Short mmCIF file of N, CA and C in Angstrom, two decimals:
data_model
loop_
_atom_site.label_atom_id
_atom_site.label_comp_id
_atom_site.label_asym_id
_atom_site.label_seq_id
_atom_site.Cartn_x
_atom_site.Cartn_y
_atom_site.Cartn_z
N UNK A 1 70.68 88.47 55.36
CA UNK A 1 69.98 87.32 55.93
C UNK A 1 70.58 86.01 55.43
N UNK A 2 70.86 86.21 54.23
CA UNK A 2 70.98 84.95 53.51
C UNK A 2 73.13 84.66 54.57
N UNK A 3 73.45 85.70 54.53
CA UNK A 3 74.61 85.33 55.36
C UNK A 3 74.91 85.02 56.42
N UNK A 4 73.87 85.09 57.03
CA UNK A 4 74.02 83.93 58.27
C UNK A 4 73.72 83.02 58.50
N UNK A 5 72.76 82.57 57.38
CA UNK A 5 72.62 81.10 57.11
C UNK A 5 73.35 80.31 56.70
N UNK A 6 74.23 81.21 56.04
CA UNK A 6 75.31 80.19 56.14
C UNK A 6 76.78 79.87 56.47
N UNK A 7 76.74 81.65 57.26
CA UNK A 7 77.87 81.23 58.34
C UNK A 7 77.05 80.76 59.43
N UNK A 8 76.04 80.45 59.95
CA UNK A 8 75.02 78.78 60.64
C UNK A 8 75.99 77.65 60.43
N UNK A 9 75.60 77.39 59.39
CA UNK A 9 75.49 76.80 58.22
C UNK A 9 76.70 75.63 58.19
N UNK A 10 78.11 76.69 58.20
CA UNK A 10 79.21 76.44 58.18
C UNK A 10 80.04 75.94 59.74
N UNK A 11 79.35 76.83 60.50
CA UNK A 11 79.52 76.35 62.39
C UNK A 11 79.02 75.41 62.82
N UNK A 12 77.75 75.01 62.31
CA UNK A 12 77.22 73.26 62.81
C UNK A 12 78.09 72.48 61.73
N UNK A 13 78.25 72.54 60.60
CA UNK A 13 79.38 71.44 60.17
C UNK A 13 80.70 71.22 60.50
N UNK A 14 81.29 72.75 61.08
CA UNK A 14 82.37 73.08 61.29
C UNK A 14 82.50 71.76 63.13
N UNK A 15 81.58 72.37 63.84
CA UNK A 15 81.40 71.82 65.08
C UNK A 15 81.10 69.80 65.14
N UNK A 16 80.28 69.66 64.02
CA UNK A 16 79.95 68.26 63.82
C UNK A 16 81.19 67.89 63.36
N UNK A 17 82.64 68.12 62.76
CA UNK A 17 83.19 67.28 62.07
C UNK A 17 84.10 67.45 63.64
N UNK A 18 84.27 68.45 64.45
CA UNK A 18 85.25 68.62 65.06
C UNK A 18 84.75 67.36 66.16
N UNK A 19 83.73 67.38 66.68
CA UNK A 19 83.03 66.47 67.64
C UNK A 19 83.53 64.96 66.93
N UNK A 20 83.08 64.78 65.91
CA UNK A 20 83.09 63.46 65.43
C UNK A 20 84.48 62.83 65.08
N UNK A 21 85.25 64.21 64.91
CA UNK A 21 86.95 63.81 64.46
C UNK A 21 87.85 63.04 65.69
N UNK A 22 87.00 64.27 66.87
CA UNK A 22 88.41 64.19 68.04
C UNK A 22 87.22 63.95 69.29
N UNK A 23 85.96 63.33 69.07
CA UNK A 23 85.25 63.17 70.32
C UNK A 23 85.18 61.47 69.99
N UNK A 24 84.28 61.07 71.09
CA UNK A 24 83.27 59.78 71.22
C UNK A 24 81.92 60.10 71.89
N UNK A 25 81.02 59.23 71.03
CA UNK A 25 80.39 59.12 72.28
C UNK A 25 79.51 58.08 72.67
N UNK A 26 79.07 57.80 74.26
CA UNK A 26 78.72 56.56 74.55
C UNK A 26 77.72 56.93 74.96
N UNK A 27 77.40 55.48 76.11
CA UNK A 27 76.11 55.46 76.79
C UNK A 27 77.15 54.83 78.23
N UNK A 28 76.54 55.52 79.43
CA UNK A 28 76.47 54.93 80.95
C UNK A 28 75.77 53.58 81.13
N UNK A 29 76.91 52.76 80.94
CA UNK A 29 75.52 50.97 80.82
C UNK A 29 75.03 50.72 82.04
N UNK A 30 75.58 51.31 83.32
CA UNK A 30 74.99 50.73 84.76
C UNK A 30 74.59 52.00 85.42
N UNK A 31 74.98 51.93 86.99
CA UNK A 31 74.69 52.88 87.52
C UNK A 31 76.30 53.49 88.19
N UNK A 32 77.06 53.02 88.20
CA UNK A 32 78.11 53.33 88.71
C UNK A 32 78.11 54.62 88.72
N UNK A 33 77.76 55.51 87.51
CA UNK A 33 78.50 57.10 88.53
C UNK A 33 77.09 57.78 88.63
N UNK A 34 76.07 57.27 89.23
CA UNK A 34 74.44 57.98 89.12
C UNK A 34 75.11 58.81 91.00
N UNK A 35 74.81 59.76 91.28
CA UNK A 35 74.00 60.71 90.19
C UNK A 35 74.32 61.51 88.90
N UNK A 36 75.29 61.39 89.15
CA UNK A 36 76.43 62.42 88.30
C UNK A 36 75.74 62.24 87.05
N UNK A 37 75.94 60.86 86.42
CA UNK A 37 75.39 60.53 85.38
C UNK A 37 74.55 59.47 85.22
N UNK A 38 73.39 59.47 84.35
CA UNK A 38 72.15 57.93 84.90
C UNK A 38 72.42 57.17 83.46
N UNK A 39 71.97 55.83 84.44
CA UNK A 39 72.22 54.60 84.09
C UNK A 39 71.23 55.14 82.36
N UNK A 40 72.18 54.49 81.44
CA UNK A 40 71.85 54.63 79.89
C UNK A 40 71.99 56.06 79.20
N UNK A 41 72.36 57.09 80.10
CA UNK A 41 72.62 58.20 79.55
C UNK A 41 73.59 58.49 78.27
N UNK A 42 73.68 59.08 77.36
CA UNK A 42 74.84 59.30 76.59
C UNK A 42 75.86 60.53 77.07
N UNK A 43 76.61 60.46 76.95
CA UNK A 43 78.31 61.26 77.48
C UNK A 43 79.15 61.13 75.71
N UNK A 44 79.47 62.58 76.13
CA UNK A 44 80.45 62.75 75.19
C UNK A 44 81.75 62.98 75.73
N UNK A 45 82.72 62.16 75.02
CA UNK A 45 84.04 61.69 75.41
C UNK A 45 85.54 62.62 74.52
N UNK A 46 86.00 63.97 75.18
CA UNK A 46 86.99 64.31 74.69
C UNK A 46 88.38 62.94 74.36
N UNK A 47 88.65 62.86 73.34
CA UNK A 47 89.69 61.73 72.75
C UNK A 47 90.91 62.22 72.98
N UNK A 48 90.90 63.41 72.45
CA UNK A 48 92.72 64.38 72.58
C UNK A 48 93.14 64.54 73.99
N UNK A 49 92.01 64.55 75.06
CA UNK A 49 92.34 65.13 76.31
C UNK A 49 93.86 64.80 76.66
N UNK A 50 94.19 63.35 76.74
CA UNK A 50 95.11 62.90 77.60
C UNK A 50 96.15 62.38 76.41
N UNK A 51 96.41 63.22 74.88
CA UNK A 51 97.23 63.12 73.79
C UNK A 51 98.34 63.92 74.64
N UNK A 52 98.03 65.17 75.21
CA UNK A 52 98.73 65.83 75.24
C UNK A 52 99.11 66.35 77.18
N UNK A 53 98.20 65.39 77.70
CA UNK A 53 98.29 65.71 79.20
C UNK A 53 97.85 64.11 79.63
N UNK A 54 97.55 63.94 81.03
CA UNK A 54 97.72 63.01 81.64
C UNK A 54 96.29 62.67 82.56
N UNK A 55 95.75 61.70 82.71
CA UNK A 55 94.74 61.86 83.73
C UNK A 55 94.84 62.24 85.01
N UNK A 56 93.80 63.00 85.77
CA UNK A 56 94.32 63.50 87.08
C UNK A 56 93.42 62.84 88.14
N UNK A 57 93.99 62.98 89.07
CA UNK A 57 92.51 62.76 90.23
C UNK A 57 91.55 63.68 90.59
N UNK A 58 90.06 62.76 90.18
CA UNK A 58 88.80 63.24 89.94
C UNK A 58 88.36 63.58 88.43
N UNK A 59 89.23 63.00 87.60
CA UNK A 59 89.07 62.95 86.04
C UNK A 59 87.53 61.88 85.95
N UNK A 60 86.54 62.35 85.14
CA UNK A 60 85.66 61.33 84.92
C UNK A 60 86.24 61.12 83.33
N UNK A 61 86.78 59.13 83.15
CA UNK A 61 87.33 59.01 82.03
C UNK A 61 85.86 57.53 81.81
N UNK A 62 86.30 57.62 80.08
CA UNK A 62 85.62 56.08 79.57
C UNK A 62 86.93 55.14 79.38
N UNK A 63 86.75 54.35 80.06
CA UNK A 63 88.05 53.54 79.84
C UNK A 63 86.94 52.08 78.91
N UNK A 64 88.25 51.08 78.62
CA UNK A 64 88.20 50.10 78.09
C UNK A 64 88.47 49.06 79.03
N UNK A 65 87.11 48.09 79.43
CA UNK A 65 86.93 47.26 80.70
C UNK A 65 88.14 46.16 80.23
N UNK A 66 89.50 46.11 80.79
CA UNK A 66 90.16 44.90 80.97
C UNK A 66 91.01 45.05 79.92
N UNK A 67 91.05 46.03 79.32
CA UNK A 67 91.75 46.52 77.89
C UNK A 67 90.84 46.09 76.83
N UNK A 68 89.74 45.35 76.68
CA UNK A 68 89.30 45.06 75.71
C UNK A 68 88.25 46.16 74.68
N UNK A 69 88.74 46.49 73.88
CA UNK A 69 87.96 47.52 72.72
C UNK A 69 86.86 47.43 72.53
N UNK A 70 86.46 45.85 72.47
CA UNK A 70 85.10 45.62 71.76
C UNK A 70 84.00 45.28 72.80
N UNK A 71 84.09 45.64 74.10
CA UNK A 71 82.92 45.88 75.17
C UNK A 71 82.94 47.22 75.36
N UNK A 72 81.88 47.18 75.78
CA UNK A 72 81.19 48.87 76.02
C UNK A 72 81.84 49.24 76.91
N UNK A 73 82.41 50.60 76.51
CA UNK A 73 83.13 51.35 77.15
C UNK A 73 82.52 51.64 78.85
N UNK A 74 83.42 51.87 80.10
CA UNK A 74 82.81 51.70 81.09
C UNK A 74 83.04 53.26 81.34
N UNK A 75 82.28 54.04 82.05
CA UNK A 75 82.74 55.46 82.71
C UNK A 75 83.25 55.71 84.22
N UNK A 76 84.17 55.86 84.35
CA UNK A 76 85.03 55.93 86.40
C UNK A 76 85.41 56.65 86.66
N UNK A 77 85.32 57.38 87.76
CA UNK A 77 86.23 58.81 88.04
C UNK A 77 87.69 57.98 88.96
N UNK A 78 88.78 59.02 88.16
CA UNK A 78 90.30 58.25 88.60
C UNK A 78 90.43 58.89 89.80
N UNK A 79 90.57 58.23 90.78
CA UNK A 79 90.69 58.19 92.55
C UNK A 79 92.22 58.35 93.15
N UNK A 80 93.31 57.50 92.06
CA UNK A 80 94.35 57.31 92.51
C UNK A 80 95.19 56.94 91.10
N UNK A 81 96.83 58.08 91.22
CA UNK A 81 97.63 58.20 89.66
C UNK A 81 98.47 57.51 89.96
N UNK A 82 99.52 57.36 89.02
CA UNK A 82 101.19 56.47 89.09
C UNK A 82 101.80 56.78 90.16
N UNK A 83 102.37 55.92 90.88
CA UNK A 83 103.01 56.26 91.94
C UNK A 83 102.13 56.22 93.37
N UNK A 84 101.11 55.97 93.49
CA UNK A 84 100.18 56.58 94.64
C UNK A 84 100.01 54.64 95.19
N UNK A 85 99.62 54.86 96.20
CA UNK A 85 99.17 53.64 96.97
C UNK A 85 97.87 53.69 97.19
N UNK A 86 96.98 52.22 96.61
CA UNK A 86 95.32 52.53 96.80
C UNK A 86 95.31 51.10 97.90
N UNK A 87 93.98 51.26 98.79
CA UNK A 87 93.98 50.27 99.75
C UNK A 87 92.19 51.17 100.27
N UNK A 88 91.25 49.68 100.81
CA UNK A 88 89.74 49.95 101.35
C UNK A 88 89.79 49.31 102.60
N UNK A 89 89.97 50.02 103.63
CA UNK A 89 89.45 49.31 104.65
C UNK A 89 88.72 49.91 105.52
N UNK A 90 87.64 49.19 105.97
CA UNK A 90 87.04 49.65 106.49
C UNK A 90 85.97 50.02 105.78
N UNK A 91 85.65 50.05 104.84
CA UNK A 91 84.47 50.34 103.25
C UNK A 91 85.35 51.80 103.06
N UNK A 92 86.39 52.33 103.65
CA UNK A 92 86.76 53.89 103.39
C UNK A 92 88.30 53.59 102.03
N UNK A 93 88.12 54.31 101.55
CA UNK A 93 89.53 54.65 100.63
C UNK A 93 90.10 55.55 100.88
N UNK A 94 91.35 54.62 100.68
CA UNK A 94 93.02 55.25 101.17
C UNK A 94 93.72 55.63 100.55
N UNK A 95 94.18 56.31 99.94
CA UNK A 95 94.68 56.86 99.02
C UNK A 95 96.49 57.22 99.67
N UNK A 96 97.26 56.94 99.34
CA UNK A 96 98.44 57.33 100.49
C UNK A 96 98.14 57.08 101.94
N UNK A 97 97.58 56.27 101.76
CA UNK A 97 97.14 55.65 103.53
C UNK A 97 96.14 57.21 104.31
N UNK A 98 95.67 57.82 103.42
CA UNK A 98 94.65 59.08 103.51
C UNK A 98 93.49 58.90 103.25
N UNK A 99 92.17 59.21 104.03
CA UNK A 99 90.83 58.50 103.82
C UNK A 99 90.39 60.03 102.49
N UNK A 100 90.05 58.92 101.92
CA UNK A 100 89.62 59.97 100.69
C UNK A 100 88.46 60.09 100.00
N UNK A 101 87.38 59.34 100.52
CA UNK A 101 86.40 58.88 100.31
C UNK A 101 84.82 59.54 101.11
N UNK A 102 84.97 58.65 102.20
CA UNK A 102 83.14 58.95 102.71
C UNK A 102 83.67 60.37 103.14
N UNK A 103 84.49 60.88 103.54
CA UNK A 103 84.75 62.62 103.91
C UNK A 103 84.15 63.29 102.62
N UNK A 104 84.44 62.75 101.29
CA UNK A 104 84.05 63.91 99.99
C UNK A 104 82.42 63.10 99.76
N UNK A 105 82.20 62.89 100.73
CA UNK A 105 80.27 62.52 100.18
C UNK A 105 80.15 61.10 99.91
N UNK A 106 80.69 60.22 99.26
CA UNK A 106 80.62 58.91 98.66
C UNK A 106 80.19 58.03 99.95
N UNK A 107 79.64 57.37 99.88
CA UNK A 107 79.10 55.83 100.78
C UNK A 107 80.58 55.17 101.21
N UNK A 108 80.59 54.80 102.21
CA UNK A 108 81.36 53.57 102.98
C UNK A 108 80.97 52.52 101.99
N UNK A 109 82.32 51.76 101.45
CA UNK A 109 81.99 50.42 100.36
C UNK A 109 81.81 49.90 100.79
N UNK A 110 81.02 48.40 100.63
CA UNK A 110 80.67 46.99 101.48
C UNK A 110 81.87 46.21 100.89
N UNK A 111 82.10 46.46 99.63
CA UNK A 111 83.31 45.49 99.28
C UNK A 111 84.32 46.35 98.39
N UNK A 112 85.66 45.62 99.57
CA UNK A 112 87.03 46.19 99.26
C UNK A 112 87.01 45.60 97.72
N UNK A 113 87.04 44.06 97.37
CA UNK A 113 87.18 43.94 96.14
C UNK A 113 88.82 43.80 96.43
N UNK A 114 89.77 43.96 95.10
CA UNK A 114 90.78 43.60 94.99
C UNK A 114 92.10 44.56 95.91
N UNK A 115 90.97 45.98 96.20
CA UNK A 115 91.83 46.61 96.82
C UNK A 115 91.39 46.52 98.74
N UNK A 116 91.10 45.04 98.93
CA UNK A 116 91.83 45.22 100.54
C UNK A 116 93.04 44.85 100.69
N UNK A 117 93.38 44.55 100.32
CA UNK A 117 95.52 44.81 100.34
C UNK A 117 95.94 45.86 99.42
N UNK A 118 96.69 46.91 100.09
CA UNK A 118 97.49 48.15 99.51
C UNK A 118 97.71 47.49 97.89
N UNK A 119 98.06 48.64 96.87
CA UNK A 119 98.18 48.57 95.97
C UNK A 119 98.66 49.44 95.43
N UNK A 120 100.35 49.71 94.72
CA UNK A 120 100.86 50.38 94.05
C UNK A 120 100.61 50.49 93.13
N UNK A 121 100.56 51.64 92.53
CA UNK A 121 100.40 52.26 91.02
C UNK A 121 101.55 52.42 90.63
N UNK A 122 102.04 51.42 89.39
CA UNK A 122 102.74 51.81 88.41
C UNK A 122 103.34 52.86 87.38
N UNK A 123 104.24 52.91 86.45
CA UNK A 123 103.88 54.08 85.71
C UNK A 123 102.87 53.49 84.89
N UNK A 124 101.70 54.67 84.58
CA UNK A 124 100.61 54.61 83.34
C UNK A 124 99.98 53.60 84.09
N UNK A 125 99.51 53.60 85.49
CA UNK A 125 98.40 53.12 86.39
C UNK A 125 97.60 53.93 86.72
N UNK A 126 96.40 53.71 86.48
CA UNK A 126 95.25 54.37 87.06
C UNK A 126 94.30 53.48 88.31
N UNK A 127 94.09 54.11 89.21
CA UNK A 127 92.96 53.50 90.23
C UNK A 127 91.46 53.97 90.24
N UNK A 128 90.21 53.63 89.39
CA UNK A 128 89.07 54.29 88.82
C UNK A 128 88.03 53.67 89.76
N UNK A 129 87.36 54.34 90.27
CA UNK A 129 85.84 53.99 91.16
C UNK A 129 84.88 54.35 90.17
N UNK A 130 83.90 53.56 90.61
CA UNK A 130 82.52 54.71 89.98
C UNK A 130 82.01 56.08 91.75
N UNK A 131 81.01 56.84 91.39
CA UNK A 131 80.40 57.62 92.27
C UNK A 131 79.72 57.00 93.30
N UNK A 132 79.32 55.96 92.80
CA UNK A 132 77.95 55.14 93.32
C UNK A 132 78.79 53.75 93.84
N UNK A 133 79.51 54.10 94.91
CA UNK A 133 80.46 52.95 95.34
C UNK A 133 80.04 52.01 95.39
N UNK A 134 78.67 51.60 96.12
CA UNK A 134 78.05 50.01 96.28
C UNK A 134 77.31 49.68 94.66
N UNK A 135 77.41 50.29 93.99
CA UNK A 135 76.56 49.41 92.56
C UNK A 135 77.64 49.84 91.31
N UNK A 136 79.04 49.81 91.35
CA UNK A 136 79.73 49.67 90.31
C UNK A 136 80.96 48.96 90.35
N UNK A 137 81.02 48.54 88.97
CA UNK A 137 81.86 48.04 88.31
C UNK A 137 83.51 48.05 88.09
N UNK A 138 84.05 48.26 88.30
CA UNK A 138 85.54 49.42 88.91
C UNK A 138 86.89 48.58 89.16
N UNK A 139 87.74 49.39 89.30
CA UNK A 139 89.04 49.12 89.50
C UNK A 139 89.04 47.59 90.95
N UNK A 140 88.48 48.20 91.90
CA UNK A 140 87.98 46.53 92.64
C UNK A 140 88.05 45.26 92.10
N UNK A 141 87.34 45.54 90.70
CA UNK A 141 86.99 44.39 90.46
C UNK A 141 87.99 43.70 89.49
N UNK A 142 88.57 42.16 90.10
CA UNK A 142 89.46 42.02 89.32
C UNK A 142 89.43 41.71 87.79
N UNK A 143 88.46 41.77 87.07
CA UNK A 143 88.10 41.66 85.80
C UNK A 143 88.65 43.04 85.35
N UNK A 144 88.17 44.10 85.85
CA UNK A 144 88.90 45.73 85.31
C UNK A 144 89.94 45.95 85.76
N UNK A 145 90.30 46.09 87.11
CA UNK A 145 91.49 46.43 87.58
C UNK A 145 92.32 47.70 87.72
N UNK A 146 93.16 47.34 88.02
CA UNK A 146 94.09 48.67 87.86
C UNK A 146 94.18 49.00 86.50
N UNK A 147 93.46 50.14 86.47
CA UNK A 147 93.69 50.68 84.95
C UNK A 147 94.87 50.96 83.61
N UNK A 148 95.31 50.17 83.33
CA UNK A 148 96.55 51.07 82.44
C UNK A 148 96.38 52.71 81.17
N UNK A 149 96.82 53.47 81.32
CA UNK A 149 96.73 54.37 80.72
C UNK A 149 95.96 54.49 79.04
N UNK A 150 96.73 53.14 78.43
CA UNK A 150 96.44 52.88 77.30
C UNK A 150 95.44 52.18 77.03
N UNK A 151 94.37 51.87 77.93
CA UNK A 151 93.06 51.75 78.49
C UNK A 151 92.01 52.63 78.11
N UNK A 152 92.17 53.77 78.54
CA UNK A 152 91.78 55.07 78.65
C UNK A 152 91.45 56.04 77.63
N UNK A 153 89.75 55.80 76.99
CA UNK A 153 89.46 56.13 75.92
C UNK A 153 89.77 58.17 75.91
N UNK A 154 89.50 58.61 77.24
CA UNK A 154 89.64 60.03 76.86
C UNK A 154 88.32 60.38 77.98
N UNK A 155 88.69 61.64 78.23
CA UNK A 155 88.08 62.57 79.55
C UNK A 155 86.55 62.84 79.03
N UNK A 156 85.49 61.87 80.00
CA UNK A 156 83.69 62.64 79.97
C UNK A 156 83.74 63.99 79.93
N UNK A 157 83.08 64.98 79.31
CA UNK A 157 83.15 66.21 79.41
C UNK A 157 81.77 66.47 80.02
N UNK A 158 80.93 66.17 78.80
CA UNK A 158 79.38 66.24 78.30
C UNK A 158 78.36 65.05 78.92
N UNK A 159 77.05 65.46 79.31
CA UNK A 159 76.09 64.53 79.57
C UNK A 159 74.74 64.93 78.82
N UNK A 160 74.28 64.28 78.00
CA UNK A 160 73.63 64.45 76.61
C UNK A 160 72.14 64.16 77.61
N UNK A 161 71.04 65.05 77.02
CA UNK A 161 70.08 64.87 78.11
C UNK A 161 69.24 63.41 77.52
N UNK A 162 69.23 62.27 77.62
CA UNK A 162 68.77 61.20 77.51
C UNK A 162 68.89 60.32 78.85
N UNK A 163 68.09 60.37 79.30
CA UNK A 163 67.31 59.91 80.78
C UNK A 163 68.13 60.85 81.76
N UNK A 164 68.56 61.72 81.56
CA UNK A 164 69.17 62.56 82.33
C UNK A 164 69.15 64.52 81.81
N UNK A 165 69.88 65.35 82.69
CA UNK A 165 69.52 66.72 82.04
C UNK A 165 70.89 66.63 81.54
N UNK A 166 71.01 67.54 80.20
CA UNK A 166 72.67 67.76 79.71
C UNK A 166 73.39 68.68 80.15
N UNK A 167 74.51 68.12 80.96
CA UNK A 167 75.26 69.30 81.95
C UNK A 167 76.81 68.57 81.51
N UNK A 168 77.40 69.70 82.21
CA UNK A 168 79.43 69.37 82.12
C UNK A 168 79.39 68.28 83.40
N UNK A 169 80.05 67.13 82.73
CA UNK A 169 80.71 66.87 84.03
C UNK A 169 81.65 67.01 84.73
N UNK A 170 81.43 66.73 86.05
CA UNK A 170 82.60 67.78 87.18
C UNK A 170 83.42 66.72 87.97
#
């Protein structure tokens, strides 16, 4: 008995240092990706994800709004990678001049924002929406922008049940 208390014991510390070494974690400050995730929820943020790989499209990442560290991290799913052409017209997103948007469920945008003129992705460019096209914060907006890589705190995994249920995000 007494030995599994503290191989317990040893797996929640083992697990807490690993979380705390190579994770983050935040809070959802708006609504941008509701439903997926609600406004004030906490998310836990894999850090290593993109040490060793790259963000993909449909990655939900926490980036750093405008590069700056010391505002609250924002959460966006990446829409469009290096090399790709982003452009809204019509409230629809184009992705390679390909509607990529209200077809996978998302709302028709009311505002293009910075992307109604085409827009190349660089190397280590990211193009990030939130879920909730009409109430977020996002690559549109020219304050965030086109994301640079080194932006990019690391891949949402986790949704911690605080105003929300705790599930993987997808």
């Amino acid at each position: 008995m007494g030995s599994w208390i503290l191989i317990a014991a040893i797996a929640v510390f083992l697990a807490a240092v690993l979380c705390f070494s190579f994770g983050y974690r935040t809070r959802e400050p708006d609504a941008s990706m509701e439903p997926q995730i609600a406004r004030g929820q906490a998310v836990l943020v894999n850090r290593l994800a993109y040490r060793i790989s790259s963000p993909e499209r449909g990655d939900v990442v926490a980036i750093c709004p405008g590069g700056d560290t010391t505002l609250q991290p924002v959460i966006l799913r990446v829409v469009a990678i290096p090399g790709e052409t982003v452009e809204v017209m019509d409230g629809e997103l184009l992705v390679g001049g390909v509607p990529s948007g209200t077809a996978a469920g998302y709302d028709s945008m009311d505002d293009a924002g910075i992307a109604a003129r085409q827009i190349t992705l660089g190397n280590g460019e990211y193009f990030c929406l939130g879920d909730n096209r009409n109430d977020s914060l996002d690559s549109r907006n020219s304050w965030i922008g086109v994301i640079r890589e080194s932006s990019i705190l690391g891949r949402v995994w986790l949704c911690l049940p605080s105003g929300g249920s705790m599930h993987r995000v997808k």
